[in-house]
Structure formats: structure tokens, C-alpha cells
């Protein structure tokens, strides 16, 4: 299986450079990496330009490491400057030899009383995503989207957004995240099933889930739309039916990368080993 070094990759690249990061990725059993940037000043902080991207690619190529995906956390809603910034990230992705630009749409895990209406948000982010994907196409980059936040999440809202974008732009696809849909209290395997044929990349994670009877928990617990709380845990130790998720991907012939999104409090390298061994065992049964 193609396992992707995702969590902590960009921090290590920034701190230690490409040679050491590539060697570390190989030693842990990764065959690819995933960039994670954010829209701040509008420019990548670690791989700022095409020349740097080409040098990073040269080093990764020499170590047998590919760039599976280039992710950018941002709000495109109400932020017209994000579009030009994301196109610049797409240029960097192309120089890295990366086929996918994954960007978020409307972040945030809660909705305030005066939050904008669902229709207004979906209309705006759909139009913006179409413009971004259209500009990424000449670069040979496919834009992919995950179910994330409180708007473009859930099978129906995400589907409203994605199907319109994909109708207009054929260089678009889905990032099959194993856990984000839990924040709107829906089922990960149902999401993967609904968009199975369009999944181009996968984020693997797992969560614990609890009710706290009105108390606000501490220690990495995040609220869901309907009052439960989630906390990252090692893959296979939580509530996600990962075998069911893997079966959906197997049945549709998915042969892409599995990016390990491991934000749990347990030691990172332990989490990598646990996740790879667990996923390998599942794959052997398919």
C-alpha cells in the first residue's frame, strides 16, 4: 500500500530540510508525502517558489518518495484573495510533480447564531471552486475536496457542492476522509460509498466519541453538530468502521495513496506503526 507521510511532514521539512525528511519518511515505511499549507499572506511558507519545488522534487525522487497530495487549509468563502493564492499553490504542486491540490472551503467546527445561511455559503464556495479548478487545469493539477467543517460536510450538502463543480470542471475529485463527516454526525462509510467513483486520495484517521452532559471537555475534544465530542486516537482504536471504509475503496478499485492524518496524543511513530499494521491486516482480507 502507498502510505503517505502527512501529519508533521511540512513541519519536519521546514525544520530539517528535504534530505533528512525523505530519509525519515522511508525509514517509517512511507512511499509518499503530503504537503499541508495554509492561506496567510498568500504564499507557501516552506516551498515558496517553483525553483525550490523543483529542488525538493529532485531530492524526493532520488529517495523514491513522491508527493501524493498538496493540501491547503483556507476559507474561500468571503475571501476573494484566496483564489489567486490557491492558484499559486497549484503552481507549486505542479512543480513538485503532485497531481492533486486539496483545499478546504469554509472551515470551522461550530456555527454561531448569526452564521451565514447554508445556501449562500454553498453558492459562493461552488463558484469560487470552479474558478480555481479552471485555472489549475492548464497546470495539469486536479482539485480535490473533502467533507470538512459545518457547511461542505455531510453527504447531501457536500454532494450539492461537489456535483456542480464536477459538472463544470472535469479536473476535480474527492478526498475520501475517514472521519470528518463525524462532525456532522453522519457515517464515514456512507460518505465514501456516495462518492466512491470520484475518490482520488484518502485521509486515514480515527476518533473516540463521548457525551459530556453539558460540560465543556478539555484535552483535545472537539464538538459535533449535535452535541457529542470527538478526540483523535490511534487508527483502529476508535469508533470508525475502518474495515467498512476500506471495503468501499477496494470494491471501487481504488489504488491511490493512504495519507495518515494522526493527530492523536499517543506518540506519533507508534501511531504510524499501529496504523500501517492495522490497515495491512485489513487489506490482506480483501
mmCIF file with all atom_site columns, N, CA and C in Angstrom, residues 218-284:
data_model
loop_
_atom_site.group_PDB
_atom_site.id
_atom_site.type_symbol
_atom_site.label_atom_id
_atom_site.label_alt_id
_atom_site.label_comp_id
_atom_site.label_asym_id
_atom_site.label_entity_id
_atom_site.label_seq_id
_atom_site.pdbx_PDB_ins_code
_atom_site.Cartn_x
_atom_site.Cartn_y
_atom_site.Cartn_z
_atom_site.occupancy
_atom_site.B_iso_or_equiv
_atom_site.pdbx_formal_charge
_atom_site.auth_seq_id
_atom_site.auth_comp_id
_atom_site.auth_asym_id
_atom_site.auth_atom_id
_atom_site.pdbx_PDB_model_num
ATOM 1   N N  . UNK A 1 218 ? -11.980 19.203 28.193 1.00 0.00 ? 218 UNK A N  1
ATOM 2   C CA . UNK A 1 218 ? -10.647 19.675 27.847 1.00 0.00 ? 218 UNK A CA 1
ATOM 3   C C  . UNK A 1 218 ? -9.840  18.471 27.369 1.00 0.00 ? 218 UNK A C  1
ATOM 4   N N  . UNK A 1 219 ? -8.699  18.766 26.760 1.00 0.00 ? 219 UNK A N  1
ATOM 5   C CA . UNK A 1 219 ? -7.817  17.675 26.356 1.00 0.00 ? 219 UNK A CA 1
ATOM 6   C C  . UNK A 1 219 ? -8.038  17.180 24.954 1.00 0.00 ? 219 UNK A C  1
ATOM 7   N N  . UNK A 1 220 ? -8.287  18.093 24.010 1.00 0.00 ? 220 UNK A N  1
ATOM 8   C CA . UNK A 1 220 ? -8.361  17.703 22.608 1.00 0.00 ? 220 UNK A CA 1
ATOM 9   C C  . UNK A 1 220 ? -9.701  17.189 22.143 1.00 0.00 ? 220 UNK A C  1
ATOM 10  N N  . UNK A 1 221 ? -10.776 17.452 22.878 1.00 0.00 ? 221 UNK A N  1
ATOM 11  C CA . UNK A 1 221 ? -12.122 17.046 22.463 1.00 0.00 ? 221 UNK A CA 1
ATOM 12  C C  . UNK A 1 221 ? -12.778 18.176 21.676 1.00 0.00 ? 221 UNK A C  1
ATOM 13  N N  . UNK A 1 222 ? -13.380 17.822 20.525 1.00 0.00 ? 222 UNK A N  1
ATOM 14  C CA . UNK A 1 222 ? -13.997 18.807 19.643 1.00 0.00 ? 222 UNK A CA 1
ATOM 15  C C  . UNK A 1 222 ? -15.484 18.506 19.486 1.00 0.00 ? 222 UNK A C  1
ATOM 16  N N  . UNK A 1 223 ? -16.344 19.528 19.473 1.00 0.00 ? 223 UNK A N  1
ATOM 17  C CA . UNK A 1 223 ? -17.785 19.282 19.424 1.00 0.00 ? 223 UNK A CA 1
ATOM 18  C C  . UNK A 1 223 ? -18.271 18.884 18.044 1.00 0.00 ? 223 UNK A C  1
ATOM 19  N N  . UNK A 1 224 ? -19.317 18.065 18.012 1.00 0.00 ? 224 UNK A N  1
ATOM 20  C CA . UNK A 1 224 ? -20.006 17.763 16.770 1.00 0.00 ? 224 UNK A CA 1
ATOM 21  C C  . UNK A 1 224 ? -21.243 18.660 16.658 1.00 0.00 ? 224 UNK A C  1
ATOM 22  N N  . UNK A 1 225 ? -21.890 18.597 15.522 1.00 0.00 ? 225 UNK A N  1
ATOM 23  C CA . UNK A 1 225 ? -23.048 19.462 15.275 1.00 0.00 ? 225 UNK A CA 1
ATOM 24  C C  . UNK A 1 225 ? -24.189 19.190 16.243 1.00 0.00 ? 225 UNK A C  1
ATOM 25  N N  . UNK A 1 226 ? -24.276 17.975 16.767 1.00 0.00 ? 226 UNK A N  1
ATOM 26  C CA . UNK A 1 226 ? -25.403 17.605 17.613 1.00 0.00 ? 226 UNK A CA 1
ATOM 27  C C  . UNK A 1 226 ? -24.995 17.316 19.058 1.00 0.00 ? 226 UNK A C  1
ATOM 28  N N  . UNK A 1 227 ? -23.895 17.922 19.503 1.00 0.00 ? 227 UNK A N  1
ATOM 29  C CA . UNK A 1 227 ? -23.601 17.934 20.924 1.00 0.00 ? 227 UNK A CA 1
ATOM 30  C C  . UNK A 1 227 ? -22.730 16.827 21.464 1.00 0.00 ? 227 UNK A C  1
ATOM 31  N N  . UNK A 1 228 ? -22.202 15.969 20.600 1.00 0.00 ? 228 UNK A N  1
ATOM 32  C CA . UNK A 1 228 ? -21.233 14.993 21.064 1.00 0.00 ? 228 UNK A CA 1
ATOM 33  C C  . UNK A 1 228 ? -19.831 15.571 20.918 1.00 0.00 ? 228 UNK A C  1
ATOM 34  N N  . UNK A 1 229 ? -18.830 14.810 21.354 1.00 0.00 ? 229 UNK A N  1
ATOM 35  C CA . UNK A 1 229 ? -17.449 15.277 21.263 1.00 0.00 ? 229 UNK A CA 1
ATOM 36  C C  . UNK A 1 229 ? -16.556 14.178 20.700 1.00 0.00 ? 229 UNK A C  1
ATOM 37  N N  . UNK A 1 230 ? -15.568 14.603 19.907 1.00 0.00 ? 230 UNK A N  1
ATOM 38  C CA . UNK A 1 230 ? -14.628 13.689 19.277 1.00 0.00 ? 230 UNK A CA 1
ATOM 39  C C  . UNK A 1 230 ? -13.205 14.041 19.704 1.00 0.00 ? 230 UNK A C  1
ATOM 40  N N  . UNK A 1 231 ? -12.383 12.996 19.825 1.00 0.00 ? 231 UNK A N  1
ATOM 41  C CA . UNK A 1 231 ? -10.962 13.182 20.105 1.00 0.00 ? 231 UNK A CA 1
ATOM 42  C C  . UNK A 1 231 ? -10.166 12.206 19.263 1.00 0.00 ? 231 UNK A C  1
ATOM 43  N N  . UNK A 1 232 ? -9.075  12.672 18.649 1.00 0.00 ? 232 UNK A N  1
ATOM 44  C CA . UNK A 1 232 ? -8.230  11.799 17.836 1.00 0.00 ? 232 UNK A CA 1
ATOM 45  C C  . UNK A 1 232 ? -7.670  10.652 18.668 1.00 0.00 ? 232 UNK A C  1
ATOM 46  N N  . UNK A 1 233 ? -7.565  9.491  18.029 1.00 0.00 ? 233 UNK A N  1
ATOM 47  C CA . UNK A 1 233 ? -6.936  8.339  18.659 1.00 0.00 ? 233 UNK A CA 1
ATOM 48  C C  . UNK A 1 233 ? -6.189  7.544  17.595 1.00 0.00 ? 233 UNK A C  1
ATOM 49  N N  . UNK A 1 234 ? -5.455  6.520  18.015 1.00 0.00 ? 234 UNK A N  1
ATOM 50  C CA . UNK A 1 234 ? -4.729  5.708  17.047 1.00 0.00 ? 234 UNK A CA 1
ATOM 51  C C  . UNK A 1 234 ? -5.706  4.961  16.149 1.00 0.00 ? 234 UNK A C  1
ATOM 52  N N  . UNK A 1 235 ? -5.274  4.719  14.929 1.00 0.00 ? 235 UNK A N  1
ATOM 53  C CA . UNK A 1 235 ? -6.127  4.061  13.939 1.00 0.00 ? 235 UNK A CA 1
ATOM 54  C C  . UNK A 1 235 ? -6.466  2.646  14.401 1.00 0.00 ? 235 UNK A C  1
ATOM 55  N N  . UNK A 1 236 ? -7.756  2.352  14.429 1.00 0.00 ? 236 UNK A N  1
ATOM 56  C CA . UNK A 1 236 ? -8.240  1.057  14.877 1.00 0.00 ? 236 UNK A CA 1
ATOM 57  C C  . UNK A 1 236 ? -8.704  1.034  16.314 1.00 0.00 ? 236 UNK A C  1
ATOM 58  N N  . UNK A 1 237 ? -8.416  2.112  17.076 1.00 0.00 ? 237 UNK A N  1
ATOM 59  C CA . UNK A 1 237 ? -8.796  2.156  18.492 1.00 0.00 ? 237 UNK A CA 1
ATOM 60  C C  . UNK A 1 237 ? -10.078 2.939  18.723 1.00 0.00 ? 237 UNK A C  1
ATOM 61  N N  . UNK A 1 238 ? -10.627 3.532  17.675 1.00 0.00 ? 238 UNK A N  1
ATOM 62  C CA . UNK A 1 238 ? -11.774 4.404  17.834 1.00 0.00 ? 238 UNK A CA 1
ATOM 63  C C  . UNK A 1 238 ? -13.068 3.821  17.305 1.00 0.00 ? 238 UNK A C  1
ATOM 64  N N  . UNK A 1 239 ? -13.986 4.727  16.956 1.00 0.00 ? 239 UNK A N  1
ATOM 65  C CA . UNK A 1 239 ? -15.346 4.329  16.598 1.00 0.00 ? 239 UNK A CA 1
ATOM 66  C C  . UNK A 1 239 ? -15.557 4.150  15.106 1.00 0.00 ? 239 UNK A C  1
ATOM 67  N N  . UNK A 1 240 ? -14.590 4.562  14.289 1.00 0.00 ? 240 UNK A N  1
ATOM 68  C CA . UNK A 1 240 ? -14.790 4.490  12.840 1.00 0.00 ? 240 UNK A CA 1
ATOM 69  C C  . UNK A 1 240 ? -14.686 3.046  12.372 1.00 0.00 ? 240 UNK A C  1
ATOM 70  N N  . UNK A 1 241 ? -15.620 2.636  11.540 1.00 0.00 ? 241 UNK A N  1
ATOM 71  C CA . UNK A 1 241 ? -15.609 1.289  10.970 1.00 0.00 ? 241 UNK A CA 1
ATOM 72  C C  . UNK A 1 241 ? -14.640 1.294  9.790  1.00 0.00 ? 241 UNK A C  1
ATOM 73  N N  . UNK A 1 242 ? -13.368 1.208  10.112 1.00 0.00 ? 242 UNK A N  1
ATOM 74  C CA . UNK A 1 242 ? -12.344 1.304  9.071  1.00 0.00 ? 242 UNK A CA 1
ATOM 75  C C  . UNK A 1 242 ? -12.405 0.131  8.096  1.00 0.00 ? 242 UNK A C  1
ATOM 76  N N  . UNK A 1 243 ? -12.668 -1.107 8.547  1.00 0.00 ? 243 UNK A N  1
ATOM 77  C CA . UNK A 1 243 ? -12.837 -2.180 7.553  1.00 0.00 ? 243 UNK A CA 1
ATOM 78  C C  . UNK A 1 243 ? -13.941 -1.879 6.530  1.00 0.00 ? 243 UNK A C  1
ATOM 79  N N  . UNK A 1 244 ? -15.043 -1.274 6.972  1.00 0.00 ? 244 UNK A N  1
ATOM 80  C CA . UNK A 1 244 ? -16.110 -0.927 6.028  1.00 0.00 ? 244 UNK A CA 1
ATOM 81  C C  . UNK A 1 244 ? -15.640 0.141  5.048  1.00 0.00 ? 244 UNK A C  1
ATOM 82  N N  . UNK A 1 245 ? -14.879 1.114  5.540  1.00 0.00 ? 245 UNK A N  1
ATOM 83  C CA . UNK A 1 245 ? -14.339 2.154  4.664  1.00 0.00 ? 245 UNK A CA 1
ATOM 84  C C  . UNK A 1 245 ? -13.387 1.555  3.639  1.00 0.00 ? 245 UNK A C  1
ATOM 85  N N  . UNK A 1 246 ? -12.523 0.670  4.094  1.00 0.00 ? 246 UNK A N  1
ATOM 86  C CA . UNK A 1 246 ? -11.570 0.027  3.189  1.00 0.00 ? 246 UNK A CA 1
ATOM 87  C C  . UNK A 1 246 ? -12.280 -0.835 2.150  1.00 0.00 ? 246 UNK A C  1
ATOM 88  N N  . UNK A 1 247 ? -13.369 -1.478 2.542  1.00 0.00 ? 247 UNK A N  1
ATOM 89  C CA . UNK A 1 247 ? -14.103 -2.317 1.591  1.00 0.00 ? 247 UNK A CA 1
ATOM 90  C C  . UNK A 1 247 ? -14.720 -1.478 0.479  1.00 0.00 ? 247 UNK A C  1
ATOM 91  N N  . UNK A 1 248 ? -15.250 -0.299 0.839  1.00 0.00 ? 248 UNK A N  1
ATOM 92  C CA . UNK A 1 248 ? -15.795 0.590  -0.193 1.00 0.00 ? 248 UNK A CA 1
ATOM 93  C C  . UNK A 1 248 ? -14.718 0.916  -1.217 1.00 0.00 ? 248 UNK A C  1
ATOM 94  N N  . UNK A 1 249 ? -13.532 1.258  -0.737 1.00 0.00 ? 249 UNK A N  1
ATOM 95  C CA . UNK A 1 249 ? -12.437 1.617  -1.633 1.00 0.00 ? 249 UNK A CA 1
ATOM 96  C C  . UNK A 1 249 ? -11.978 0.417  -2.455 1.00 0.00 ? 249 UNK A C  1
ATOM 97  N N  . UNK A 1 250 ? -11.879 -0.737 -1.825 1.00 0.00 ? 250 UNK A N  1
ATOM 98  C CA . UNK A 1 250 ? -11.485 -1.949 -2.540 1.00 0.00 ? 250 UNK A CA 1
ATOM 99  C C  . UNK A 1 250 ? -12.476 -2.278 -3.647 1.00 0.00 ? 250 UNK A C  1
ATOM 100 N N  . UNK A 1 251 ? -13.751 -2.184 -3.329 1.00 0.00 ? 251 UNK A N  1
ATOM 101 C CA . UNK A 1 251 ? -14.773 -2.583 -4.293 1.00 0.00 ? 251 UNK A CA 1
ATOM 102 C C  . UNK A 1 251 ? -14.824 -1.670 -5.508 1.00 0.00 ? 251 UNK A C  1
ATOM 103 N N  . UNK A 1 252 ? -14.399 -0.420 -5.333 1.00 0.00 ? 252 UNK A N  1
ATOM 104 C CA . UNK A 1 252 ? -14.411 0.500  -6.466 1.00 0.00 ? 252 UNK A CA 1
ATOM 105 C C  . UNK A 1 252 ? -13.061 0.502  -7.195 1.00 0.00 ? 252 UNK A C  1
ATOM 106 N N  . UNK A 1 253 ? -12.113 -0.299 -6.719 1.00 0.00 ? 253 UNK A N  1
ATOM 107 C CA . UNK A 1 253 ? -10.811 -0.403 -7.372 1.00 0.00 ? 253 UNK A CA 1
ATOM 108 C C  . UNK A 1 253 ? -9.854  0.730  -7.052 1.00 0.00 ? 253 UNK A C  1
ATOM 109 N N  . UNK A 1 254 ? -10.033 1.363  -5.896 1.00 0.00 ? 254 UNK A N  1
ATOM 110 C CA . UNK A 1 254 ? -9.136  2.459  -5.524 1.00 0.00 ? 254 UNK A CA 1
ATOM 111 C C  . UNK A 1 254 ? -7.704  1.948  -5.373 1.00 0.00 ? 254 UNK A C  1
ATOM 112 N N  . UNK A 1 255 ? -6.763  2.618  -6.037 1.00 0.00 ? 255 UNK A N  1
ATOM 113 C CA . UNK A 1 255 ? -5.362  2.221  -5.948 1.00 0.00 ? 255 UNK A CA 1
ATOM 114 C C  . UNK A 1 255 ? -4.451  3.407  -5.627 1.00 0.00 ? 255 UNK A C  1
ATOM 115 N N  . UNK A 1 256 ? -5.015  4.430  -4.997 1.00 0.00 ? 256 UNK A N  1
ATOM 116 C CA . UNK A 1 256 ? -4.247  5.624  -4.657 1.00 0.00 ? 256 UNK A CA 1
ATOM 117 C C  . UNK A 1 256 ? -3.609  5.521  -3.286 1.00 0.00 ? 256 UNK A C  1
ATOM 118 N N  . UNK A 1 257 ? -3.188  6.683  -2.784 1.00 0.00 ? 257 UNK A N  1
ATOM 119 C CA . UNK A 1 257 ? -2.445  6.755  -1.536 1.00 0.00 ? 257 UNK A CA 1
ATOM 120 C C  . UNK A 1 257 ? -3.375  6.800  -0.328 1.00 0.00 ? 257 UNK A C  1
ATOM 121 N N  . UNK A 1 258 ? -2.821  6.386  0.813  1.00 0.00 ? 258 UNK A N  1
ATOM 122 C CA . UNK A 1 258 ? -3.496  6.469  2.101  1.00 0.00 ? 258 UNK A CA 1
ATOM 123 C C  . UNK A 1 258 ? -2.653  7.381  2.997  1.00 0.00 ? 258 UNK A C  1
ATOM 124 N N  . UNK A 1 259 ? -3.106  8.604  3.175  1.00 0.00 ? 259 UNK A N  1
ATOM 125 C CA . UNK A 1 259 ? -2.374  9.573  3.989  1.00 0.00 ? 259 UNK A CA 1
ATOM 126 C C  . UNK A 1 259 ? -2.765  9.400  5.446  1.00 0.00 ? 259 UNK A C  1
ATOM 127 N N  . UNK A 1 260 ? -1.778  9.235  6.317  1.00 0.00 ? 260 UNK A N  1
ATOM 128 C CA . UNK A 1 260 ? -2.045  9.032  7.738  1.00 0.00 ? 260 UNK A CA 1
ATOM 129 C C  . UNK A 1 260 ? -2.146  10.390 8.418  1.00 0.00 ? 260 UNK A C  1
ATOM 130 N N  . UNK A 1 261 ? -3.367  10.739 8.797  1.00 0.00 ? 261 UNK A N  1
ATOM 131 C CA . UNK A 1 261 ? -3.642  12.011 9.487  1.00 0.00 ? 261 UNK A CA 1
ATOM 132 C C  . UNK A 1 261 ? -3.764  11.696 10.976 1.00 0.00 ? 261 UNK A C  1
ATOM 133 N N  . UNK A 1 262 ? -2.621  11.719 11.645 1.00 0.00 ? 262 UNK A N  1
ATOM 134 C CA . UNK A 1 262 ? -2.513  11.195 13.002 1.00 0.00 ? 262 UNK A CA 1
ATOM 135 C C  . UNK A 1 262 ? -2.262  12.328 13.984 1.00 0.00 ? 262 UNK A C  1
ATOM 136 N N  . UNK A 1 263 ? -3.335  12.868 14.528 1.00 0.00 ? 263 UNK A N  1
ATOM 137 C CA . UNK A 1 263 ? -3.237  13.982 15.470 1.00 0.00 ? 263 UNK A CA 1
ATOM 138 C C  . UNK A 1 263 ? -3.493  13.534 16.902 1.00 0.00 ? 263 UNK A C  1
ATOM 139 N N  . UNK A 1 264 ? -3.402  12.257 17.155 1.00 0.00 ? 264 UNK A N  1
ATOM 140 C CA . UNK A 1 264 ? -3.676  11.704 18.481 1.00 0.00 ? 264 UNK A CA 1
ATOM 141 C C  . UNK A 1 264 ? -2.566  12.079 19.468 1.00 0.00 ? 264 UNK A C  1
ATOM 142 N N  . UNK A 1 265 ? -2.878  12.022 20.770 1.00 0.00 ? 265 UNK A N  1
ATOM 143 C CA . UNK A 1 265 ? -1.862  12.351 21.771 1.00 0.00 ? 265 UNK A CA 1
ATOM 144 C C  . UNK A 1 265 ? -0.818  11.260 21.971 1.00 0.00 ? 265 UNK A C  1
ATOM 145 N N  . UNK A 1 266 ? -1.084  10.055 21.513 1.00 0.00 ? 266 UNK A N  1
ATOM 146 C CA . UNK A 1 266 ? -0.103  8.991  21.615 1.00 0.00 ? 266 UNK A CA 1
ATOM 147 C C  . UNK A 1 266 ? 1.106   9.310  20.738 1.00 0.00 ? 266 UNK A C  1
ATOM 148 N N  . UNK A 1 267 ? 2.283   8.744  21.042 1.00 0.00 ? 267 UNK A N  1
ATOM 149 C CA . UNK A 1 267 ? 3.486   9.058  20.252 1.00 0.00 ? 267 UNK A CA 1
ATOM 150 C C  . UNK A 1 267 ? 3.276   8.825  18.757 1.00 0.00 ? 267 UNK A C  1
ATOM 151 N N  . UNK A 1 268 ? 3.741   9.767  17.955 1.00 0.00 ? 268 UNK A N  1
ATOM 152 C CA . UNK A 1 268 ? 3.482   9.736  16.510 1.00 0.00 ? 268 UNK A CA 1
ATOM 153 C C  . UNK A 1 268 ? 4.000   8.462  15.858 1.00 0.00 ? 268 UNK A C  1
ATOM 154 N N  . UNK A 1 269 ? 5.243   8.102  16.116 1.00 0.00 ? 269 UNK A N  1
ATOM 155 C CA . UNK A 1 269 ? 5.814   6.937  15.445 1.00 0.00 ? 269 UNK A CA 1
ATOM 156 C C  . UNK A 1 269 ? 5.094   5.652  15.847 1.00 0.00 ? 269 UNK A C  1
ATOM 157 N N  . UNK A 1 270 ? 4.647   5.566  17.087 1.00 0.00 ? 270 UNK A N  1
ATOM 158 C CA . UNK A 1 270 ? 3.821   4.424  17.485 1.00 0.00 ? 270 UNK A CA 1
ATOM 159 C C  . UNK A 1 270 ? 2.531   4.398  16.679 1.00 0.00 ? 270 UNK A C  1
ATOM 160 N N  . UNK A 1 271 ? 1.927   5.573  16.495 1.00 0.00 ? 271 UNK A N  1
ATOM 161 C CA . UNK A 1 271 ? 0.694   5.657  15.730 1.00 0.00 ? 271 UNK A CA 1
ATOM 162 C C  . UNK A 1 271 ? 0.878   5.255  14.283 1.00 0.00 ? 271 UNK A C  1
ATOM 163 N N  . UNK A 1 272 ? 2.016   5.617  13.693 1.00 0.00 ? 272 UNK A N  1
ATOM 164 C CA . UNK A 1 272 ? 2.310   5.219  12.315 1.00 0.00 ? 272 UNK A CA 1
ATOM 165 C C  . UNK A 1 272 ? 2.396   3.700  12.215 1.00 0.00 ? 272 UNK A C  1
ATOM 166 N N  . UNK A 1 273 ? 3.152   3.093  13.111 1.00 0.00 ? 273 UNK A N  1
ATOM 167 C CA . UNK A 1 273 ? 3.318   1.636  13.086 1.00 0.00 ? 273 UNK A CA 1
ATOM 168 C C  . UNK A 1 273 ? 1.976   0.935  13.277 1.00 0.00 ? 273 UNK A C  1
ATOM 169 N N  . UNK A 1 274 ? 1.203   1.394  14.255 1.00 0.00 ? 274 UNK A N  1
ATOM 170 C CA . UNK A 1 274 ? -0.103  0.785  14.529 1.00 0.00 ? 274 UNK A CA 1
ATOM 171 C C  . UNK A 1 274 ? -1.020  0.905  13.312 1.00 0.00 ? 274 UNK A C  1
ATOM 172 N N  . UNK A 1 275 ? -1.056  2.095  12.703 1.00 0.00 ? 275 UNK A N  1
ATOM 173 C CA . UNK A 1 275 ? -1.939  2.319  11.560 1.00 0.00 ? 275 UNK A CA 1
ATOM 174 C C  . UNK A 1 275 ? -1.551  1.446  10.378 1.00 0.00 ? 275 UNK A C  1
ATOM 175 N N  . UNK A 1 276 ? -0.262  1.396  10.056 1.00 0.00 ? 276 UNK A N  1
ATOM 176 C CA . UNK A 1 276 ? 0.163   0.603  8.899  1.00 0.00 ? 276 UNK A CA 1
ATOM 177 C C  . UNK A 1 276 ? -0.122  -0.871 9.109  1.00 0.00 ? 276 UNK A C  1
ATOM 178 N N  . UNK A 1 277 ? 0.179   -1.381 10.296 1.00 0.00 ? 277 UNK A N  1
ATOM 179 C CA . UNK A 1 277 ? -0.069  -2.798 10.562 1.00 0.00 ? 277 UNK A CA 1
ATOM 180 C C  . UNK A 1 277 ? -1.564  -3.116 10.513 1.00 0.00 ? 277 UNK A C  1
ATOM 181 N N  . UNK A 1 278 ? -2.375  -2.226 11.064 1.00 0.00 ? 278 UNK A N  1
ATOM 182 C CA . UNK A 1 278 ? -3.818  -2.437 11.076 1.00 0.00 ? 278 UNK A CA 1
ATOM 183 C C  . UNK A 1 278 ? -4.392  -2.413 9.657  1.00 0.00 ? 278 UNK A C  1
ATOM 184 N N  . UNK A 1 279 ? -4.000  -1.418 8.866  1.00 0.00 ? 279 UNK A N  1
ATOM 185 C CA . UNK A 1 279 ? -4.508  -1.314 7.502  1.00 0.00 ? 279 UNK A CA 1
ATOM 186 C C  . UNK A 1 279 ? -4.010  -2.466 6.638  1.00 0.00 ? 279 UNK A C  1
ATOM 187 N N  . UNK A 1 280 ? -2.755  -2.889 6.835  1.00 0.00 ? 280 UNK A N  1
ATOM 188 C CA . UNK A 1 280 ? -2.239  -4.034 6.080  1.00 0.00 ? 280 UNK A CA 1
ATOM 189 C C  . UNK A 1 280 ? -3.051  -5.291 6.377  1.00 0.00 ? 280 UNK A C  1
ATOM 190 N N  . UNK A 1 281 ? -3.404  -5.503 7.641  1.00 0.00 ? 281 UNK A N  1
ATOM 191 C CA . UNK A 1 281 ? -4.195  -6.685 8.000  1.00 0.00 ? 281 UNK A CA 1
ATOM 192 C C  . UNK A 1 281 ? -5.559  -6.653 7.314  1.00 0.00 ? 281 UNK A C  1
ATOM 193 N N  . UNK A 1 282 ? -6.167  -5.458 7.283  1.00 0.00 ? 282 UNK A N  1
ATOM 194 C CA . UNK A 1 282 ? -7.467  -5.347 6.612  1.00 0.00 ? 282 UNK A CA 1
ATOM 195 C C  . UNK A 1 282 ? -7.334  -5.620 5.121  1.00 0.00 ? 282 UNK A C  1
ATOM 196 N N  . UNK A 1 283 ? -6.309  -5.029 4.512  1.00 0.00 ? 283 UNK A N  1
ATOM 197 C CA . UNK A 1 283 ? -6.109  -5.197 3.065  1.00 0.00 ? 283 UNK A CA 1
ATOM 198 C C  . UNK A 1 283 ? -5.894  -6.665 2.697  1.00 0.00 ? 283 UNK A C  1
ATOM 199 N N  . UNK A 1 284 ? -5.242  -7.424 3.563  1.00 0.00 ? 284 UNK A N  1
ATOM 200 C CA . UNK A 1 284 ? -4.988  -8.832 3.271  1.00 0.00 ? 284 UNK A CA 1
ATOM 201 C C  . UNK A 1 284 ? -6.265  -9.654 3.234  1.00 0.00 ? 284 UNK A C  1
#
